[in-house]
């Protein structure tokens, strides 16, 4: 476990998060339950914003809200003074409802519809990140209709192959995202968008992937992006004032991943800031306003999921399954990416881990697994199971598969807890059924 003051084992040998014993959380809210640690989120937002400011200067941390989106998270990140990245009308709507300052939003997506673009303009989002020619055309038309100009970036692909699961790599040459710099596609769309009356092309965006630990991947992306800025400046006199380098910082999930404190996570930002400063100095570029879009590293380790152990199946000499009251409907990441998780028996944290288990969900699918081959103390039906680092891309990717309820989300801080997403009901399941 990557222990911290707000995630630790208490004197009863129970897992405690945000000063609340997980046993109390189970008694008050039941399981399955997502629990989020507010201090962690606030702390890392602050550390990221302060580091960007101290090491680089002008810029913005834009929380990638696809990692975990609900009204309260937009309120919290806004309170911490950072911006956001949104990718759909639904995320924009949620942010706006939460009173988020929409000019601090970057709106992304490889297939934004006209109505999504219109909504973004109506809300006054800060930056729209263009990912196709026809999108640029549609946006120009919509801006004409509203008689406004819109700040835009273009999503580019610097061709950096980051070491992560191929489903979350985004800047390979064959990616569905962005325009390749290497092939000349990026140069062509820059010229195209730059000629649009209503589109104020202020810079470029790239995002090389997610769950990336190697800082050299980010450094390589910076090299390529600044080379391209220099090329555009030399050849066309285009001088950009903004650079958005996306997110992607790797976090701790399980053994083998580096354990970092919030301050150590800020090293990603330091490295990026320093490498960018070096590159612009070397290449004689103007210092761009730097946008970074971390999602996973802001909420991932802040979250845990609590489950109750149900049926336990021992296949002699082969495998021991613990079936839990959740599964791929609240956490599809093993099924999608073979993602690794740490699992704990939350009320027996000090007991020796003597038995190897696989944690299975309750969906009617063999692939509905949360973790394979984890060591735990002997588990009995009714035991409380905690899966760690579930704050990112769990709730946001949850579904009602098999007509299971998406678990509620509870926020904990200073020994107190409260719902931020309430439990679903049977009525919710049939709400839109006709
Ligand atoms: N910016 C852009 C344009 C992105 O596409 C993403 C993530 C981010 C920022 C934030 O990246 P982060 O800091 O969270 O790594 N569902 C997958 C992750 C997909 C990430 C998609 N884009 C998972 O569960 O691992």
XYZ file of C-alpha atoms and ligand atoms in Angstrom:
459
model
C 0.000 0.000 0.000
C 1.195 3.524 -0.717
C 0.475 4.750 2.823
C -0.084 8.376 3.697
C -1.611 10.309 6.573
C -5.054 10.003 4.970
C -4.730 6.339 3.922
C -3.373 4.126 6.626
C -3.919 1.251 9.012
C -5.460 2.426 12.300
C -4.969 1.093 15.825
C -7.748 -1.480 15.269
C -5.852 -2.899 12.293
C -8.510 -1.474 9.956
C -7.945 0.483 6.777
C -8.700 4.154 7.362
C -9.194 6.800 4.694
C -9.581 10.528 5.304
C -9.700 9.801 9.026
C -12.686 7.429 8.654
C -12.482 3.733 9.504
C -13.599 1.647 6.513
C -15.763 -0.407 8.857
C -17.756 2.758 9.682
C -18.061 3.538 5.975
C -19.473 0.085 5.365
C -21.926 0.415 8.252
C -23.111 3.814 7.134
C -23.215 3.366 3.364
C -23.006 -0.353 2.559
C -21.000 -1.822 -0.330
C -19.990 -1.642 -3.104
C -18.868 1.896 -2.398
C -16.439 4.298 -4.004
C -14.622 6.419 -1.411
C -12.645 9.538 -2.345
C -10.132 11.336 -0.125
C -10.678 15.076 -0.484
C -7.395 16.063 1.164
C -5.431 14.070 -1.380
C -7.217 15.721 -4.300
C -6.864 19.217 -2.856
C -3.267 18.657 -1.951
C -2.181 17.381 -5.341
C -4.066 20.147 -7.181
C -2.263 22.699 -5.041
C 1.135 21.052 -5.405
C 0.699 20.822 -9.198
C -0.441 24.431 -9.535
C 2.305 25.750 -7.237
C 4.982 23.731 -9.025
C 3.900 24.920 -12.450
C 3.909 28.465 -11.202
C 7.285 28.225 -9.452
C 9.142 26.195 -12.068
C 7.657 27.627 -15.218
C 5.443 30.662 -14.627
C 2.494 31.389 -16.899
C 0.337 28.338 -17.379
C -2.601 26.262 -16.218
C -3.202 22.818 -14.806
C -6.398 21.564 -16.464
C -7.785 18.544 -14.590
C -8.733 15.880 -17.178
C -12.229 15.358 -15.909
C -12.813 12.154 -17.877
C -10.891 10.496 -15.031
C -13.704 11.267 -12.588
C -16.529 13.604 -13.413
C -19.362 14.718 -11.144
C -20.527 18.093 -9.838
C -18.445 18.026 -6.672
C -15.120 17.295 -8.365
C -15.520 20.353 -10.602
C -16.304 22.420 -7.487
C -13.224 21.116 -5.704
C -10.754 21.600 -8.536
C -12.226 25.036 -9.153
C -11.765 25.915 -5.502
C -8.126 24.851 -5.887
C -7.790 27.329 -8.744
C -7.132 24.915 -11.582
C -8.857 24.475 -14.943
C -10.321 21.402 -16.605
C -10.285 19.347 -19.769
C -13.669 18.135 -21.001
C -14.479 15.752 -23.811
C -18.232 15.691 -24.254
C -21.385 17.746 -23.953
C -22.101 15.804 -20.772
C -18.831 16.820 -19.134
C -19.320 20.435 -20.249
C -22.862 20.436 -18.881
C -21.707 19.013 -15.544
C -18.891 21.530 -15.235
C -21.217 24.397 -16.067
C -23.842 23.202 -13.569
C -21.129 23.116 -10.929
C -20.415 26.789 -11.612
C -17.036 26.029 -13.176
C -15.412 29.011 -14.937
C -15.831 27.764 -18.498
C -13.028 29.929 -19.883
C -10.677 27.618 -17.952
C -11.783 24.587 -19.977
C -10.066 22.900 -22.917
C -12.627 21.030 -24.997
C -11.292 17.888 -26.677
C -12.465 15.025 -28.829
C -11.833 13.396 -32.191
C -15.513 13.568 -33.122
C -17.138 16.563 -31.492
C -20.570 17.018 -33.003
C -21.901 20.357 -34.226
C -24.230 20.492 -31.245
C -21.342 19.850 -28.859
C -19.320 22.611 -30.511
C -22.302 24.937 -30.272
C -22.744 24.142 -26.589
C -19.049 24.834 -25.998
C -19.416 28.248 -27.691
C -22.604 29.012 -25.763
C -20.822 28.217 -22.512
C -17.789 30.267 -23.568
C -15.158 27.545 -23.135
C -11.596 28.806 -23.209
C -10.033 26.563 -25.821
C -11.409 24.160 -28.381
C -8.887 21.594 -29.534
C -9.508 20.881 -33.218
C -8.997 17.364 -34.508
C -10.279 17.475 -38.106
C -10.747 19.755 -41.141
C -14.530 19.531 -41.097
C -14.577 20.326 -37.406
C -12.658 23.515 -38.191
C -15.236 24.327 -40.898
C -18.174 23.674 -38.580
C -16.638 25.752 -35.834
C -15.966 28.646 -38.210
C -19.618 28.588 -39.323
C -20.898 28.448 -35.744
C -18.623 31.360 -34.780
C -19.924 33.380 -37.743
C -23.493 32.720 -36.627
C -22.670 33.946 -33.138
C -20.428 36.724 -34.442
C -17.540 35.716 -32.195
C -14.014 34.434 -32.529
C -12.860 31.379 -30.625
C -9.430 30.485 -29.285
C -8.418 27.111 -30.680
C -5.550 24.661 -30.484
C -4.885 21.812 -32.897
C -4.352 18.298 -31.682
C -1.069 17.086 -33.083
C 0.656 13.778 -32.915
C 4.380 13.997 -32.195
C 4.852 10.256 -32.863
C 6.161 9.383 -29.417
C 5.630 5.764 -28.438
C 5.178 5.832 -24.691
C 5.480 2.572 -22.780
C 1.972 1.874 -21.602
C -0.951 -0.347 -22.614
C -1.586 0.122 -26.349
C -5.237 1.063 -25.691
C -4.083 4.157 -23.817
C -1.228 5.113 -26.162
C -2.352 8.058 -28.217
C 0.575 9.529 -30.095
C 1.690 6.623 -32.243
C 1.748 7.197 -35.966
C -1.450 5.180 -36.537
C -3.452 6.914 -33.783
C -7.032 8.048 -34.354
C -6.098 11.256 -32.525
C -4.425 14.310 -33.925
C -2.393 15.232 -36.982
C 1.016 13.729 -37.448
C 3.880 16.199 -37.382
C 6.199 13.809 -39.168
C 3.940 13.229 -42.175
C 3.298 16.931 -42.798
C -0.404 16.590 -41.926
C -0.010 18.835 -38.908
C 1.648 21.570 -40.963
C -1.197 21.476 -43.473
C -3.961 21.786 -40.889
C -2.082 24.576 -39.121
C -2.096 26.566 -42.383
C -5.767 25.752 -42.917
C -6.970 26.727 -39.453
C -4.707 29.763 -39.380
C -6.493 31.102 -42.443
C -9.912 30.903 -40.765
C -11.313 34.304 -39.881
C -13.129 33.303 -36.733
C -10.664 30.817 -35.341
C -7.869 32.275 -33.294
C -5.194 29.586 -33.515
C -3.082 30.186 -30.413
C -1.116 26.951 -30.234
C -0.954 23.194 -30.412
C -1.860 20.280 -28.221
C -0.476 16.779 -27.827
C -1.143 13.965 -25.391
C 1.160 10.988 -25.742
C -0.774 8.496 -23.621
C -1.746 7.582 -20.104
C -0.109 5.837 -17.124
C 3.368 6.790 -18.330
C 6.230 6.623 -15.856
C 9.130 7.413 -18.136
C 9.894 11.098 -17.979
C 11.937 10.802 -21.141
C 8.737 10.238 -23.145
C 7.496 13.669 -22.066
C 10.890 15.200 -22.801
C 10.880 13.684 -26.274
C 7.397 15.090 -26.922
C 8.596 18.544 -25.840
C 11.581 18.292 -28.196
C 9.294 17.427 -31.095
C 6.660 20.046 -30.300
C 9.196 22.838 -29.926
C 10.999 21.764 -33.106
C 7.662 22.085 -34.851
C 6.969 25.511 -33.263
C 10.370 26.630 -34.541
C 9.688 25.255 -37.998
C 6.329 27.071 -38.211
C 7.884 30.282 -36.976
C 10.821 30.127 -39.424
C 8.768 29.078 -42.421
C 5.534 31.025 -41.957
C 6.204 33.492 -39.158
C 3.522 31.755 -37.077
C 4.327 32.412 -33.434
C 2.187 30.470 -30.994
C 1.471 31.728 -27.493
C 0.120 28.490 -25.963
C 1.363 24.903 -25.711
C -0.779 22.117 -24.260
C 1.131 18.920 -23.501
C -1.783 16.813 -22.215
C -1.595 14.513 -19.204
C -0.559 10.936 -18.677
C 1.490 10.784 -15.465
C 1.744 7.214 -14.165
C 0.511 6.436 -10.645
C 0.881 3.659 -8.073
C -1.540 0.772 -8.448
C 0.371 -2.281 -7.295
C 3.794 -3.753 -6.557
C 6.226 -2.693 -9.232
C 4.789 0.829 -9.574
C 6.779 3.633 -7.962
C 5.280 4.876 -4.686
C 5.217 8.649 -4.656
C 3.971 11.394 -2.401
C 2.048 14.339 -3.871
C 5.254 16.355 -3.801
C 7.069 13.651 -5.735
C 4.296 13.591 -8.339
C 5.114 17.222 -8.929
C 8.481 16.061 -10.290
C 6.700 15.267 -13.555
C 5.781 18.946 -13.775
C 9.257 20.088 -12.806
C 10.802 17.917 -15.505
C 8.372 19.177 -18.120
C 8.808 22.824 -17.087
C 12.585 22.630 -17.137
C 12.805 20.710 -20.352
C 10.433 23.166 -22.053
C 12.371 26.167 -20.746
C 15.608 24.651 -22.107
C 14.047 23.911 -25.489
C 12.588 27.367 -25.996
C 15.819 29.014 -24.943
C 17.850 26.792 -27.299
C 15.470 27.349 -30.202
C 14.857 31.050 -29.612
C 11.085 30.685 -29.196
C 8.661 32.856 -27.251
C 7.758 31.310 -23.933
C 4.309 29.767 -24.438
C 1.547 29.659 -21.827
C 1.833 26.030 -20.728
C -1.254 23.862 -20.205
C -0.968 20.414 -18.623
C -3.900 18.028 -18.284
C -3.329 15.433 -15.576
C -6.386 13.351 -14.717
C -5.415 9.990 -13.260
C -2.722 11.393 -10.973
C -5.160 13.878 -9.393
C -7.911 11.445 -8.443
C -6.516 7.921 -8.926
C -4.824 7.311 -5.595
C -7.434 9.435 -3.819
C -10.012 6.702 -4.396
C -10.629 3.232 -3.032
C -13.542 0.868 -3.604
C -15.049 -1.146 -0.779
C -16.730 -4.473 -1.457
C -18.120 -7.300 0.628
C -16.749 -10.769 0.003
C -19.505 -13.143 -1.096
C -19.135 -16.729 -2.255
C -15.673 -18.184 -2.046
C -14.804 -20.922 -4.475
C -11.785 -23.108 -4.013
C -10.713 -25.065 -7.091
C -8.295 -27.411 -5.366
C -4.685 -26.880 -6.375
C -5.690 -24.379 -9.061
C -7.374 -21.232 -7.826
C -9.313 -19.594 -5.015
C -11.980 -17.160 -6.104
C -13.531 -14.507 -3.918
C -16.677 -13.195 -5.558
C -17.435 -9.635 -4.544
C -20.626 -7.572 -4.719
C -19.127 -5.390 -7.475
C -17.243 -6.148 -10.658
C -16.635 -4.910 -14.179
C -19.709 -2.656 -13.924
C -17.881 -0.499 -11.353
C -14.337 -1.249 -12.513
C -13.874 -2.499 -16.087
C -10.130 -1.808 -16.136
C -8.900 -5.376 -15.707
C -11.248 -6.562 -18.438
C -10.109 -3.764 -20.748
C -6.415 -3.355 -20.003
C -5.450 -6.239 -17.690
C -4.891 -3.438 -15.189
C -3.254 -4.414 -11.889
C -4.738 -3.477 -8.511
C -3.796 -3.898 -4.876
C -6.418 -5.601 -2.783
C -6.671 -5.590 1.008
C -8.791 -7.334 3.586
C -9.797 -3.985 5.054
C -10.441 -5.061 8.649
C -7.497 -7.465 8.899
C -4.739 -5.186 7.704
C -2.141 -6.571 10.121
C -2.900 -10.259 9.588
C -0.326 -12.270 7.630
C -1.226 -12.737 3.967
C -1.210 -16.492 3.556
C -3.682 -17.346 0.776
C -3.610 -16.528 -2.917
C -6.957 -15.344 -4.304
C -8.453 -14.041 -7.499
C -11.109 -11.408 -7.019
C -14.086 -11.987 -9.300
C -17.002 -9.684 -10.011
C -20.637 -10.749 -10.059
C -21.327 -10.229 -13.763
C -22.134 -13.160 -16.007
C -18.735 -13.165 -17.723
C -15.568 -15.115 -17.052
C -13.605 -11.973 -17.867
C -15.233 -10.098 -15.002
C -12.175 -10.057 -12.783
C -10.854 -7.243 -10.595
C -7.482 -8.760 -9.704
C -5.681 -12.063 -10.197
C -3.436 -13.839 -7.726
C -3.382 -11.432 -4.818
C -2.185 -12.554 -1.390
C -4.640 -11.968 1.481
C -5.300 -13.333 4.938
C -7.882 -16.174 4.890
C -11.079 -14.475 3.647
C -14.577 -15.459 4.757
C -17.972 -14.491 3.377
C -18.909 -11.084 4.692
C -15.346 -9.774 4.993
C -14.706 -6.231 3.852
C -12.466 -6.034 0.784
C -10.760 -2.831 -0.341
C -9.338 -2.243 -3.796
C -6.902 0.671 -3.861
C -6.190 3.417 -6.403
C -9.647 3.256 -7.961
C -10.334 7.009 -8.069
C -9.591 7.422 -11.786
C -11.457 5.794 -14.665
C -13.572 3.581 -12.396
C -16.705 5.570 -11.568
C -16.304 7.414 -14.877
C -16.290 4.151 -16.846
C -18.916 2.366 -14.744
C -22.073 1.000 -16.313
C -25.325 -0.648 -15.332
C -24.250 -3.895 -16.998
C -26.449 -6.804 -15.896
C -28.643 -4.066 -14.408
C -26.352 -3.704 -11.451
C -26.318 -0.361 -9.674
C -23.389 1.956 -10.231
C -22.112 2.347 -6.656
C -22.487 5.701 -4.921
C -19.460 7.880 -4.203
C -18.631 9.115 -0.721
C -16.133 11.900 -0.049
C -14.120 11.716 3.165
C -12.187 14.470 4.906
C -11.043 15.105 8.481
C -12.887 12.092 9.856
C -16.221 13.000 8.223
C -17.948 11.512 5.201
C -20.724 12.566 2.814
C -22.286 11.391 -0.406
C -21.146 13.217 -3.524
C -22.952 10.781 -5.816
C -25.985 9.156 -4.248
C -26.979 5.500 -4.647
C -29.004 4.462 -7.656
C -32.425 2.921 -7.189
C -34.421 0.364 -9.173
C -36.387 3.302 -10.540
C -33.160 4.780 -11.954
C -32.603 1.562 -13.875
C -35.917 1.852 -15.714
C -36.106 5.651 -15.825
C -35.721 5.877 -19.599
C -37.312 2.563 -20.478
C -40.530 2.810 -22.487
N -5.603 14.956 -22.022
C -6.114 14.226 -23.020
C -6.328 14.848 -24.328
C -6.443 12.876 -22.817
O -6.931 12.161 -23.820
C -6.261 12.300 -21.528
C -6.622 10.909 -21.267
C -5.744 13.110 -20.504
C -5.413 14.432 -20.800
C -5.544 12.613 -19.104
O -4.609 11.591 -19.007
P -4.222 11.014 -17.555
O -3.452 12.077 -16.827
O -5.481 10.690 -16.853
O -3.420 9.817 -17.839
N -9.566 4.774 -19.539
C -8.128 4.631 -19.516
C -7.435 5.948 -19.629
C -7.772 6.697 -20.891
C -7.119 8.036 -20.942
C -7.689 8.855 -22.028
N -7.141 10.170 -22.151
C -7.717 3.899 -18.235
O -8.595 3.509 -17.468
O -6.535 3.682 -18.004
